[in-house]
Each structure stands twice: as C-alpha cells, then as structure tokens.
PDB file of C-alpha atoms in Angstrom:
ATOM      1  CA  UNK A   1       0.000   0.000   0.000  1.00 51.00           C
ATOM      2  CA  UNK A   2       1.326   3.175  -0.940  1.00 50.00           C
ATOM      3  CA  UNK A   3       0.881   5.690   2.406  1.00 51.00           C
ATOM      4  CA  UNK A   4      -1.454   8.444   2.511  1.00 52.00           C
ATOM      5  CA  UNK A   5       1.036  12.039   2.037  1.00 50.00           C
ATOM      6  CA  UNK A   6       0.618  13.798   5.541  1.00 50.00           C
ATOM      7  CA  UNK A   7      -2.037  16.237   6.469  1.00 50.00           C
ATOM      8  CA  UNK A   8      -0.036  19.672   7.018  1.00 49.00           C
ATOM      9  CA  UNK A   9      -2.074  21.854   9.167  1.00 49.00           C
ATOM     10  CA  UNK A  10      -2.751  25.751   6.854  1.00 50.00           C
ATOM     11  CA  UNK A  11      -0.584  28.375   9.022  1.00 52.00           C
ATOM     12  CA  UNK A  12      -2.698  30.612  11.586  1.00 53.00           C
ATOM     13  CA  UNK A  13      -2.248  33.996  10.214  1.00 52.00           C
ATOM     14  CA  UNK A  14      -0.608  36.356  12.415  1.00 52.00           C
ATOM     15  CA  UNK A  15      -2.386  39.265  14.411  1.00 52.00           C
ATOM     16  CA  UNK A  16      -2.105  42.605  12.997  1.00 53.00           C
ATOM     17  CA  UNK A  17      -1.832  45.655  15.117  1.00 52.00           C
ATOM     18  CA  UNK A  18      -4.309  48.029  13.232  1.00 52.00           C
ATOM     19  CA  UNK A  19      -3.113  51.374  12.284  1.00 53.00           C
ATOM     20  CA  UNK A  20      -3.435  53.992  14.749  1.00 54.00           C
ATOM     21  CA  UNK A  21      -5.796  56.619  14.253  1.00 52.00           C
ATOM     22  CA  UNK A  22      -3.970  59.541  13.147  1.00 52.00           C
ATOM     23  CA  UNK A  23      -4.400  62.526  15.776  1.00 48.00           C
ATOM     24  CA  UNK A  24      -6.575  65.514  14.466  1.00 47.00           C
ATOM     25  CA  UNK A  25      -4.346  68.650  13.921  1.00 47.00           C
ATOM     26  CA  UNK A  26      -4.527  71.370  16.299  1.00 42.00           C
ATOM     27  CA  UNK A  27      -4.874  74.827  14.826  1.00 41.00           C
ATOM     28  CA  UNK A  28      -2.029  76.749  16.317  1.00 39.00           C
ATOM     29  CA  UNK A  29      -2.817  79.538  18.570  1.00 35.00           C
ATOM     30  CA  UNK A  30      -1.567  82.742  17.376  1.00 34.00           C
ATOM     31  CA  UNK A  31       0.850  84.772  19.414  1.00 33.00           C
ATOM     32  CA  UNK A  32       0.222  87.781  21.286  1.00 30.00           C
ATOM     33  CA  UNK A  33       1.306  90.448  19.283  1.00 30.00           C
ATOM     34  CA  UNK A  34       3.961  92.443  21.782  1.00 30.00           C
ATOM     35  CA  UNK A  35       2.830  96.169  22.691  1.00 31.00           C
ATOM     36  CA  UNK A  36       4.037  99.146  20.262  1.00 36.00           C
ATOM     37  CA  UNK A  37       6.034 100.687  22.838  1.00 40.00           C
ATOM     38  CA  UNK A  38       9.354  98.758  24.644  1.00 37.00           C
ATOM     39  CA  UNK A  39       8.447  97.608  27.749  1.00 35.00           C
ATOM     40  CA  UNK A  40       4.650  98.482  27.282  1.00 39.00           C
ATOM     41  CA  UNK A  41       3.768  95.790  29.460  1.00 42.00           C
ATOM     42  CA  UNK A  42       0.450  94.743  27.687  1.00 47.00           C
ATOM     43  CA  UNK A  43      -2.774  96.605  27.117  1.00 55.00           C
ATOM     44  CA  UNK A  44      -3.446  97.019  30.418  1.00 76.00           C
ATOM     45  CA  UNK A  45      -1.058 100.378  30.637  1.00 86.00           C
ATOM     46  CA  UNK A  46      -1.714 103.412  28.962  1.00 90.00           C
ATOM     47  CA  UNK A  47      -0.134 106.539  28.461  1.00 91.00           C
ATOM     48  CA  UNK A  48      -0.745 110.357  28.262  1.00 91.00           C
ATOM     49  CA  UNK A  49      -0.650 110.711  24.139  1.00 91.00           C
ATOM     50  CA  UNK A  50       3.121 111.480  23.504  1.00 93.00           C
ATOM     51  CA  UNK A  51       5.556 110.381  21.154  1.00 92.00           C
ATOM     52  CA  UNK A  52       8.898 110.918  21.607  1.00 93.00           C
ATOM     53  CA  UNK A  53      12.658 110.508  20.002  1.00 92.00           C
ATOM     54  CA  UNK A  54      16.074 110.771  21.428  1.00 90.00           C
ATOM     55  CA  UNK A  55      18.339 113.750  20.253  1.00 89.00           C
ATOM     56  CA  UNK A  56      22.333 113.843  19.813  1.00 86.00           C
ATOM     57  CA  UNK A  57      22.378 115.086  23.901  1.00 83.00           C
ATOM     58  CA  UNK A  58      20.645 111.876  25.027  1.00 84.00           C
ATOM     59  CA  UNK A  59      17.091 113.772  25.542  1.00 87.00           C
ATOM     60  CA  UNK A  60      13.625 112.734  24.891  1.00 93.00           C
ATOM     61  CA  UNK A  61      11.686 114.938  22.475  1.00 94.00           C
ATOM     62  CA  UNK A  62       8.513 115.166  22.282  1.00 94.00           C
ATOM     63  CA  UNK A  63       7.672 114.611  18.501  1.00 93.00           C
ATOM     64  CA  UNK A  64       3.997 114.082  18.507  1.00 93.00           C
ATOM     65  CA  UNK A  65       0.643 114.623  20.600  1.00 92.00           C
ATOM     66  CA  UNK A  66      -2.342 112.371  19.788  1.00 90.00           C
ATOM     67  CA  UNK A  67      -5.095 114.942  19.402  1.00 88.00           C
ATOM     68  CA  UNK A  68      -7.484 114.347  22.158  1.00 86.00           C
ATOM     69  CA  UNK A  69      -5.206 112.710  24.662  1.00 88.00           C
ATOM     70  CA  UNK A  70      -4.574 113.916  28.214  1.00 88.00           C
ATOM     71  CA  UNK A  71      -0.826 116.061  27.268  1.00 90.00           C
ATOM     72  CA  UNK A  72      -3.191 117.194  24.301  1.00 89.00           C
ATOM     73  CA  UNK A  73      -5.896 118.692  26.632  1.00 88.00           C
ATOM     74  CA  UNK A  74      -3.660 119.857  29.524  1.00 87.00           C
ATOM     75  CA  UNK A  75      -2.533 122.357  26.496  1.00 88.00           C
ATOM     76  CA  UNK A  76       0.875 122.468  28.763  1.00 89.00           C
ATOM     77  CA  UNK A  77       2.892 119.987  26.749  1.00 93.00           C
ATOM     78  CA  UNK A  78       4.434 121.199  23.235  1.00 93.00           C
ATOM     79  CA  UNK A  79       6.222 119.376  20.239  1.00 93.00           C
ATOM     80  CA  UNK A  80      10.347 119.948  20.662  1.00 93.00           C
ATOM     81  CA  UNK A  81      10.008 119.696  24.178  1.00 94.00           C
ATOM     82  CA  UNK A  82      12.565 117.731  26.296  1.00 92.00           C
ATOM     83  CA  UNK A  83      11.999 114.957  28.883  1.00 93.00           C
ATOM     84  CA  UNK A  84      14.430 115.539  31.509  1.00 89.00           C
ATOM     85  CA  UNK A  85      12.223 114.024  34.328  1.00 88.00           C
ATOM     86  CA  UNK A  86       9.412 111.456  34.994  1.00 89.00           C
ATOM     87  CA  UNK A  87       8.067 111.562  38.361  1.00 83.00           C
ATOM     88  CA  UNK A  88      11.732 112.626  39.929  1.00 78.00           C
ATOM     89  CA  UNK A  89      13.647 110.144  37.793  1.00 83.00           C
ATOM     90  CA  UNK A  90      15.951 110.924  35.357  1.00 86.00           C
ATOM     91  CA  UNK A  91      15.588 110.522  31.704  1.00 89.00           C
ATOM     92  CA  UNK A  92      19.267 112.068  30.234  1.00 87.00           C
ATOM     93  CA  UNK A  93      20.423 109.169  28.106  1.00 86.00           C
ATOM     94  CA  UNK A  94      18.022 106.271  29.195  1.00 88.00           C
ATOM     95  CA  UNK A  95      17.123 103.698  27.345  1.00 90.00           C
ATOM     96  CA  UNK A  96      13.378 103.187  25.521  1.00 88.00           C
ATOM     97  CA  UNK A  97      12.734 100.833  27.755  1.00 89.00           C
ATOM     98  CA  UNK A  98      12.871 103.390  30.582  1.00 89.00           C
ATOM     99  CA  UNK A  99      10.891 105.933  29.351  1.00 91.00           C
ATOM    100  CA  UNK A 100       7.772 103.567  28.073  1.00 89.00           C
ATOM    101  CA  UNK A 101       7.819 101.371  31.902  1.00 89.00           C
ATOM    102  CA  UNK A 102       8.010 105.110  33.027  1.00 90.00           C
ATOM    103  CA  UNK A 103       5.657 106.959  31.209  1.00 91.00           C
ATOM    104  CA  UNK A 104       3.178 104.206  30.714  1.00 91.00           C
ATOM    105  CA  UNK A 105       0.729 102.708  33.682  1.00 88.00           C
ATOM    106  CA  UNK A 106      -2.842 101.805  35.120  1.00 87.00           C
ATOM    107  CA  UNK A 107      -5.235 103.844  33.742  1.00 86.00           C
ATOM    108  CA  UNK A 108      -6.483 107.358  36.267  1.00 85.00           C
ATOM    109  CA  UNK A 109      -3.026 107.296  37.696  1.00 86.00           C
ATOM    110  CA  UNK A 110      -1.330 110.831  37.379  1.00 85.00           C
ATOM    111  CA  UNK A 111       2.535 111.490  36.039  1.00 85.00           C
ATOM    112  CA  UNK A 112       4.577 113.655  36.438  1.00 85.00           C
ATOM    113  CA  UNK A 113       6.979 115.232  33.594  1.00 89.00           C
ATOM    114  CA  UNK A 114       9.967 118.083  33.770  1.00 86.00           C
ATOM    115  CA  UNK A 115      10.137 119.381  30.436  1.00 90.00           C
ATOM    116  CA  UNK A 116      12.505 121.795  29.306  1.00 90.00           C
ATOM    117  CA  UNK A 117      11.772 124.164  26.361  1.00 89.00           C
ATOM    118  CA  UNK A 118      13.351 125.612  23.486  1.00 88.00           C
ATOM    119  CA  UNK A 119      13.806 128.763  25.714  1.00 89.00           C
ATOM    120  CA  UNK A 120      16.078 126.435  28.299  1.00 86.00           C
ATOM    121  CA  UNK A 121      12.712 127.089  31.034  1.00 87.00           C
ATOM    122  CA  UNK A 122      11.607 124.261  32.436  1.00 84.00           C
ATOM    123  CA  UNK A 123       8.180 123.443  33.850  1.00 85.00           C
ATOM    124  CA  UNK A 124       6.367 120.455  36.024  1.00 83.00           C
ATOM    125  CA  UNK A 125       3.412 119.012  33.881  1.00 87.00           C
ATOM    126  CA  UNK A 126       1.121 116.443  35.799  1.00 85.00           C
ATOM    127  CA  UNK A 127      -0.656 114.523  33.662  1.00 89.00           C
ATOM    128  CA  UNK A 128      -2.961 111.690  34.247  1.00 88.00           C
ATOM    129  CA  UNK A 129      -3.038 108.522  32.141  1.00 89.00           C
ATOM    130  CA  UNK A 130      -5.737 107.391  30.002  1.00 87.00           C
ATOM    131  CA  UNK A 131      -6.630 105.216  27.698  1.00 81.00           C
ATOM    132  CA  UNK A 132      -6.695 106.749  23.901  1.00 71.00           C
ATOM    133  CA  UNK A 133      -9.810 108.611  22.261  1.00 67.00           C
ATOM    134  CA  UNK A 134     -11.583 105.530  20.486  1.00 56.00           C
ATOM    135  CA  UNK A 135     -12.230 106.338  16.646  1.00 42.00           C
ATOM    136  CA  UNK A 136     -16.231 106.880  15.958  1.00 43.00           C
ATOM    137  CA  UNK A 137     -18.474 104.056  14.526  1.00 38.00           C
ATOM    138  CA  UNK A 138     -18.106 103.253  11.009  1.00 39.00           C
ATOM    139  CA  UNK A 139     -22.197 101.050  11.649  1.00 40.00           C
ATOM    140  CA  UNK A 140     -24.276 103.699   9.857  1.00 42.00           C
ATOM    141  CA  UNK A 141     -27.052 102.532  10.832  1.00 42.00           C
ATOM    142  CA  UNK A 142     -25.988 103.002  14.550  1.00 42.00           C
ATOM    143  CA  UNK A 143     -27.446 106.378  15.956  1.00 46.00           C
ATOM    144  CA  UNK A 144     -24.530 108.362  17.350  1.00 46.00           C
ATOM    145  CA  UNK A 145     -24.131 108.424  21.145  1.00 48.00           C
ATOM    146  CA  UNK A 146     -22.493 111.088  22.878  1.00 47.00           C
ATOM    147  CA  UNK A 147     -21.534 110.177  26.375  1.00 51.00           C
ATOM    148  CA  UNK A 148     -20.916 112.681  28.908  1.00 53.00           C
ATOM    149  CA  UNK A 149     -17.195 113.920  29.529  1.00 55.00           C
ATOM    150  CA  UNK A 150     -16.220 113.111  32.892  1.00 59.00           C
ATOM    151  CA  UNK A 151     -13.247 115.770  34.060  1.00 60.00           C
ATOM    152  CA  UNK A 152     -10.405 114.139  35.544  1.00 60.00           C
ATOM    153  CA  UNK A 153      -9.838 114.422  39.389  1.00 63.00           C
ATOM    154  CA  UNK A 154      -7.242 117.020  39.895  1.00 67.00           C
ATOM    155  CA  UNK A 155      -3.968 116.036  41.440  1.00 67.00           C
ATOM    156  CA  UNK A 156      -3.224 116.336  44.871  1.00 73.00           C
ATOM    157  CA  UNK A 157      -2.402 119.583  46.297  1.00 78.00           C
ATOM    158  CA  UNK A 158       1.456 120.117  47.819  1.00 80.00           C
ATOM    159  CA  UNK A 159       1.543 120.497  51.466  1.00 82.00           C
ATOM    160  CA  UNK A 160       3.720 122.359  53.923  1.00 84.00           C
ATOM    161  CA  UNK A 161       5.697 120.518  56.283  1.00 83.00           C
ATOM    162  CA  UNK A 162       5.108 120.842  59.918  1.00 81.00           C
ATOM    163  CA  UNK A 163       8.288 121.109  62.224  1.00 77.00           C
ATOM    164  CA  UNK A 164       7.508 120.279  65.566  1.00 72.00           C
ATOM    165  CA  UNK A 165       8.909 121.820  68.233  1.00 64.00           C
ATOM    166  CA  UNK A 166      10.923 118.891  69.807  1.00 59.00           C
ATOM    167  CA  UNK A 167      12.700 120.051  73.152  1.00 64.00           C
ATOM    168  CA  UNK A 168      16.403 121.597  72.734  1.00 66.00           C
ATOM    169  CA  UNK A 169      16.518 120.166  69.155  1.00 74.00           C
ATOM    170  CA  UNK A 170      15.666 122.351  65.981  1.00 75.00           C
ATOM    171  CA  UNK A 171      15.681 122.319  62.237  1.00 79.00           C
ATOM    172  CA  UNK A 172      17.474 123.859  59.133  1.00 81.00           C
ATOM    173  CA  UNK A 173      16.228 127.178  58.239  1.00 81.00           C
ATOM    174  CA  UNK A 174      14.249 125.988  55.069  1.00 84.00           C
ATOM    175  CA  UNK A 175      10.711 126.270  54.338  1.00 86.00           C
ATOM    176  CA  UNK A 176       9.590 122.889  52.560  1.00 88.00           C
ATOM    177  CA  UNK A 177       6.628 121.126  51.428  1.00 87.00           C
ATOM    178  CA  UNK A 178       5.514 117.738  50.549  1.00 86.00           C
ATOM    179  CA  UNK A 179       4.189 116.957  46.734  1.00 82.00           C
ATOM    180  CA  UNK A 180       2.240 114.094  47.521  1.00 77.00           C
ATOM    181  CA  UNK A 181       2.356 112.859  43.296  1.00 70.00           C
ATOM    182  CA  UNK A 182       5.832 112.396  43.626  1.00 73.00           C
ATOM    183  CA  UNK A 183       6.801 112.417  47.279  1.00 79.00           C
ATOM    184  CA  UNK A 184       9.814 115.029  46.909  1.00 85.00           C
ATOM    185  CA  UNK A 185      10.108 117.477  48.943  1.00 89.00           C
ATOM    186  CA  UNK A 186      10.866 120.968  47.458  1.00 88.00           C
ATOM    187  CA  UNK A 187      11.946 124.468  48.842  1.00 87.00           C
ATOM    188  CA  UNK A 188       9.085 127.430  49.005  1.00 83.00           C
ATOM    189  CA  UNK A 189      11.329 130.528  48.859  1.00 75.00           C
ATOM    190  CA  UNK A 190      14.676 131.177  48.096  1.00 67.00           C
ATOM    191  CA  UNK A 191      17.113 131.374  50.870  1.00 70.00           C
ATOM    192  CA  UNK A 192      20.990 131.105  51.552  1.00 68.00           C
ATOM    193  CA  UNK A 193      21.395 130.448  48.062  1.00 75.00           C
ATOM    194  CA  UNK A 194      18.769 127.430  47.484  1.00 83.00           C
ATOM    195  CA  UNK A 195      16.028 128.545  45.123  1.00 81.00           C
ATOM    196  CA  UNK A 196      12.723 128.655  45.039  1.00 82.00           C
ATOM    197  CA  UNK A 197      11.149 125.118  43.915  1.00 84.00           C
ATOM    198  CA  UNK A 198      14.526 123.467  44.389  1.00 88.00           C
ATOM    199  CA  UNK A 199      13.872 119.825  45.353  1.00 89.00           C
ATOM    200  CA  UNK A 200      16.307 118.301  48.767  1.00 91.00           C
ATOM    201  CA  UNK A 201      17.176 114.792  47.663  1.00 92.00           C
ATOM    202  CA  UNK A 202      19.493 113.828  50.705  1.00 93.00           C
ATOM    203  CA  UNK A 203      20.242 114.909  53.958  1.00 93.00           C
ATOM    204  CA  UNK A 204      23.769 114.266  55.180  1.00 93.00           C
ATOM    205  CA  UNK A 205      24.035 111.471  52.505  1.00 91.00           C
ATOM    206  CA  UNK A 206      20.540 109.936  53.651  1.00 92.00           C
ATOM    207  CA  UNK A 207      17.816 110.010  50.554  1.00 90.00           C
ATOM    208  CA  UNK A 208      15.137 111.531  50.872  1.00 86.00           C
ATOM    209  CA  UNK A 209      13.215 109.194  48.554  1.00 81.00           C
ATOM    210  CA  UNK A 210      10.595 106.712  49.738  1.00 74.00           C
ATOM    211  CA  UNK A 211      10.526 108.577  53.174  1.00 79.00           C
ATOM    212  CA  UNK A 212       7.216 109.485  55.361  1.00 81.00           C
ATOM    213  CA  UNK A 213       7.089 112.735  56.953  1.00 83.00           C
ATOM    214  CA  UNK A 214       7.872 112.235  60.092  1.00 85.00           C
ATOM    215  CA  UNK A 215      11.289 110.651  58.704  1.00 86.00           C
ATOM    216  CA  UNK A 216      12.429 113.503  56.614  1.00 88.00           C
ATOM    217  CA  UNK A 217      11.682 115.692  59.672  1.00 87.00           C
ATOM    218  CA  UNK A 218      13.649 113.589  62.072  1.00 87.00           C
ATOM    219  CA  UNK A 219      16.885 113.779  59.297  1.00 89.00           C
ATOM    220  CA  UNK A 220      16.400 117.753  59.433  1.00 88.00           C
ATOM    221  CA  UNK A 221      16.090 117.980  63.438  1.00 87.00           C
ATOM    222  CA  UNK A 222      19.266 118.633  65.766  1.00 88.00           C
ATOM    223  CA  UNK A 223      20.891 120.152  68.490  1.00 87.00           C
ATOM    224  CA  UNK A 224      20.939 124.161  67.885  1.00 86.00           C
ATOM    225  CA  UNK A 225      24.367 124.959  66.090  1.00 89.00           C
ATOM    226  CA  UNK A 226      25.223 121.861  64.649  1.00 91.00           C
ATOM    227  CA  UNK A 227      25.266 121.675  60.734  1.00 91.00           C
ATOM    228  CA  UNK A 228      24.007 119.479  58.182  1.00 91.00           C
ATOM    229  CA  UNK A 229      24.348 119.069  54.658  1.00 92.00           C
ATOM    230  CA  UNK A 230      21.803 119.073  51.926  1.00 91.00           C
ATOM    231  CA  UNK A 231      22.101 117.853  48.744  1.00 93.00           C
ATOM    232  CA  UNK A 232      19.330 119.520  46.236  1.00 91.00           C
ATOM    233  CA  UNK A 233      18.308 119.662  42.973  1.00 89.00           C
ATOM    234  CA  UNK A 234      17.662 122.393  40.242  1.00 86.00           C
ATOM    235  CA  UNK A 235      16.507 121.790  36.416  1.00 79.00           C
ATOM    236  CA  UNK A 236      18.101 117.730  36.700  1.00 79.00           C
ATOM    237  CA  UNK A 237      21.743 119.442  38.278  1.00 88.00           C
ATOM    238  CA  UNK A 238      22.676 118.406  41.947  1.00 90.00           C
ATOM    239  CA  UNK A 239      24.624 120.654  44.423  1.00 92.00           C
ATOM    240  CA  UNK A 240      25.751 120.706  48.060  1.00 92.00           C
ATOM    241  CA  UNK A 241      25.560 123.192  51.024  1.00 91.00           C
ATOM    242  CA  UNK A 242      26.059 123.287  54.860  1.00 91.00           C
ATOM    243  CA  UNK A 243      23.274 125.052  56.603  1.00 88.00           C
ATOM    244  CA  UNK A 244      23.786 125.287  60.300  1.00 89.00           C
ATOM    245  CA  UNK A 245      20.567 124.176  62.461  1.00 86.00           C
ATOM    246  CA  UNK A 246      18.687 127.559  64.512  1.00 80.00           C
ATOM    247  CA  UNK A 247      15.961 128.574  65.485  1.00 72.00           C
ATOM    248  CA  UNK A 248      13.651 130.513  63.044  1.00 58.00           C
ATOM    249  CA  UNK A 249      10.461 132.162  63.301  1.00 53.00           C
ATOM    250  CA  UNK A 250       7.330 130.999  62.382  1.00 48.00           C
ATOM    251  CA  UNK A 251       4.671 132.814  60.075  1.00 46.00           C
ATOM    252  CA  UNK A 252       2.501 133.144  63.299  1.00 47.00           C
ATOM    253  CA  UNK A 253       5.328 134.043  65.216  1.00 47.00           C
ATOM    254  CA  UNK A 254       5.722 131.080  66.819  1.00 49.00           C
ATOM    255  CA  UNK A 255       9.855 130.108  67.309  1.00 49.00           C
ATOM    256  CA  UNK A 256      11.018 126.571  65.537  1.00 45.00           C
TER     257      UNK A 256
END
C-alpha cells in the first residue's frame, strides 16, 4: 500500500496591530502680538498721548501729541520739548525701555513730567493717564451716542511741612513742602542760596526718597548749632551746602 502524504495543518495567520488613528491637527494659537512701545507691558497700561525721540544730547523729544489725549488737553505739553524728568527720575540718556515702563501705567493714575523748552525754562506738567480717544463708529445705521465727559480728578495739592517743636533740638532754616504725586520734597522761597522750587534729595548722605514725613523731619532735626548738609536739585543738576541748624520764626510768630 502506498501511504497516505501527511495532512499539514494551513498556518494561523498572524495578528495585525491596526493602524493607529492619526491625531486631528490642532490649529495653532496665534501669538500675542507684543505692545508698540518697549516695555509696554500689555494693554493694560496706557499713556498720556506722547511720542517721543532721542536727540544727539541723550534727551527725549517730544515729537507728537495724539489729538485728544490727556498732554493734548492739559494744552501744557508742546512738540520739541525735552523729557528731563518722569516723576523725579531721570531721563538724560536712558534707554526706551525706561521711558515707556516710566511713562506708561494703570489707567487714572497721574505722572509727572519736567520738560525743558526751546527757551532752556523748564516746567512740572502732571498729567494723568488714560486710555486713547476711540475712533467713531463706522455702523451707519448706529445712531450716534455722545456720552458725557467726565473731568479728571485734579492732582493732589502740595503740602507744607510741619516742624515740631521737639525740646532743645531744631531744624534747618528751610521752608519745605511735601508733593504728595511724587513724594519730593521741594523748597518754598529762596534762601541762603537754594532757590525757590529746588527739590532736597538727601540729607547728610541719607535720601530723601521713599521717606514718610515724620522721617524727613527727624533727618532735618538737631541740636541748635550743629550743621548738616543738603544735597538739592535744580533743572536735573545736583549741588551741596552746609546750613547750620537755629531757630527761626514761624509765620505766626511762633519760634522753631
């Protein structure tokens, strides 16, 4: 008998690991589009509607005023003038950066600018920030609405500061006040060569800056006789003198 050929059992097909699903494509989310100005910070800081460019002495100029805006209205600011301040800090060679984190913040905060003219005068110009005029509707079919102009609150008021009469211990012959906008402290009158407006910065090398009342008045107290030097400030230019501490007479004729 010839034998029967072997059965071979058909091969079990491998398993195969179905394709993945492919994963949907994600739009990409666009990117925030960085503020105009260096340093703007986003659109939550505004400005007070000037433009301004660096000259050959490492000024600001002010090139441009948006019509509208808050230097526009003050009517105080001009085109050519020069930034030498804002709020107490120098701007003589800074960088853009500077003056946008400087002249840009929250919206019905105020600022304060030194500007110098063409004439070499310089003036203090507080301005308060806001937000741009909007451009009117282009929907003609939209009635126009006029909303009522709210005026600005005006800035506070500088104060005298109040020597107290503290035992055997007296002050330097100055009259000063407090601007509260900027905290310096400035001289009303012009006396023993300091002039009138001239801002005290440091007293016997301590700054002035950042300090309450009662501090600057404790750096300007002591002992009848003894001196103490002041370091102010006149149109961005520092200087030194020695005053020596007496007692002087009040308006109401009251000794301090």
């Amino acid at each position: 008998e010839v034998p029967s050929p072997p059965v071979l059992a058909a091969p079990t097909p491998s398993p195969q690991t179905p394709p993945s699903p492919a994963k949907p494509t994600m739009p990409s989310q666009p990117h925030a589009s960085p503020s105009h100005l260096p340093g703007g910070g986003g659109d939550d800081r505004v400005g007070v509607g000037i433009t301004v460019k660096r000259d050959e002495d490492g000024l600001y100029v002010v090139r441009e005023i948006a019509g509208g805006g808050s230097a526009d209205q003050s009517g105080q600011v001009f085109a050519g003038d020069r930034v030498v301040e804002i709020d107490g800090r120098s701007m003589v060679r800074a960088s853009t950066q500077d003056i946008s984190r400087s002249i840009l913040g929250q919206q019905g905060t105020w600022l304060s600018l030194l500007l110098k003219r063409k004439d070499n005068t310089t003036h203090l110009v507080q301005l308060l920030r806001s937000a741009p005029p909007q451009a009117p509707s282009r929907n003609p079919s939209a009635p126009p609405v006029s909303s009522p102009s709210t005026p600005p609150p005006p800035p506070p008021e500088p104060y005298q500061l109040q020597i107290p009469l503290e035992g055997s211990l007296v002050a330097v012959p100055l009259n000063l006040r407090r601007v509260p906008l900027t905290g310096a402290v400035t001289v009303t009158g012009a006396e023993g060569g300091v002039g009138d407006g001239d801002e005290l910065t440091h007293v016997d090398g301590v700054a002035i800056e950042g300090k309450s009342d009662k501090a600057v008045i404790a750096l300007l107290l002591g002992q009848a006789g003894s001196k103490a030097q002041l370091t102010l400030k006149s149109g961005g230019v520092e200087y030194r003198i020695m005053v020596e501490r007496r007692m002087v007479e009040r308006p109401g004729g009251e000794e301090k």
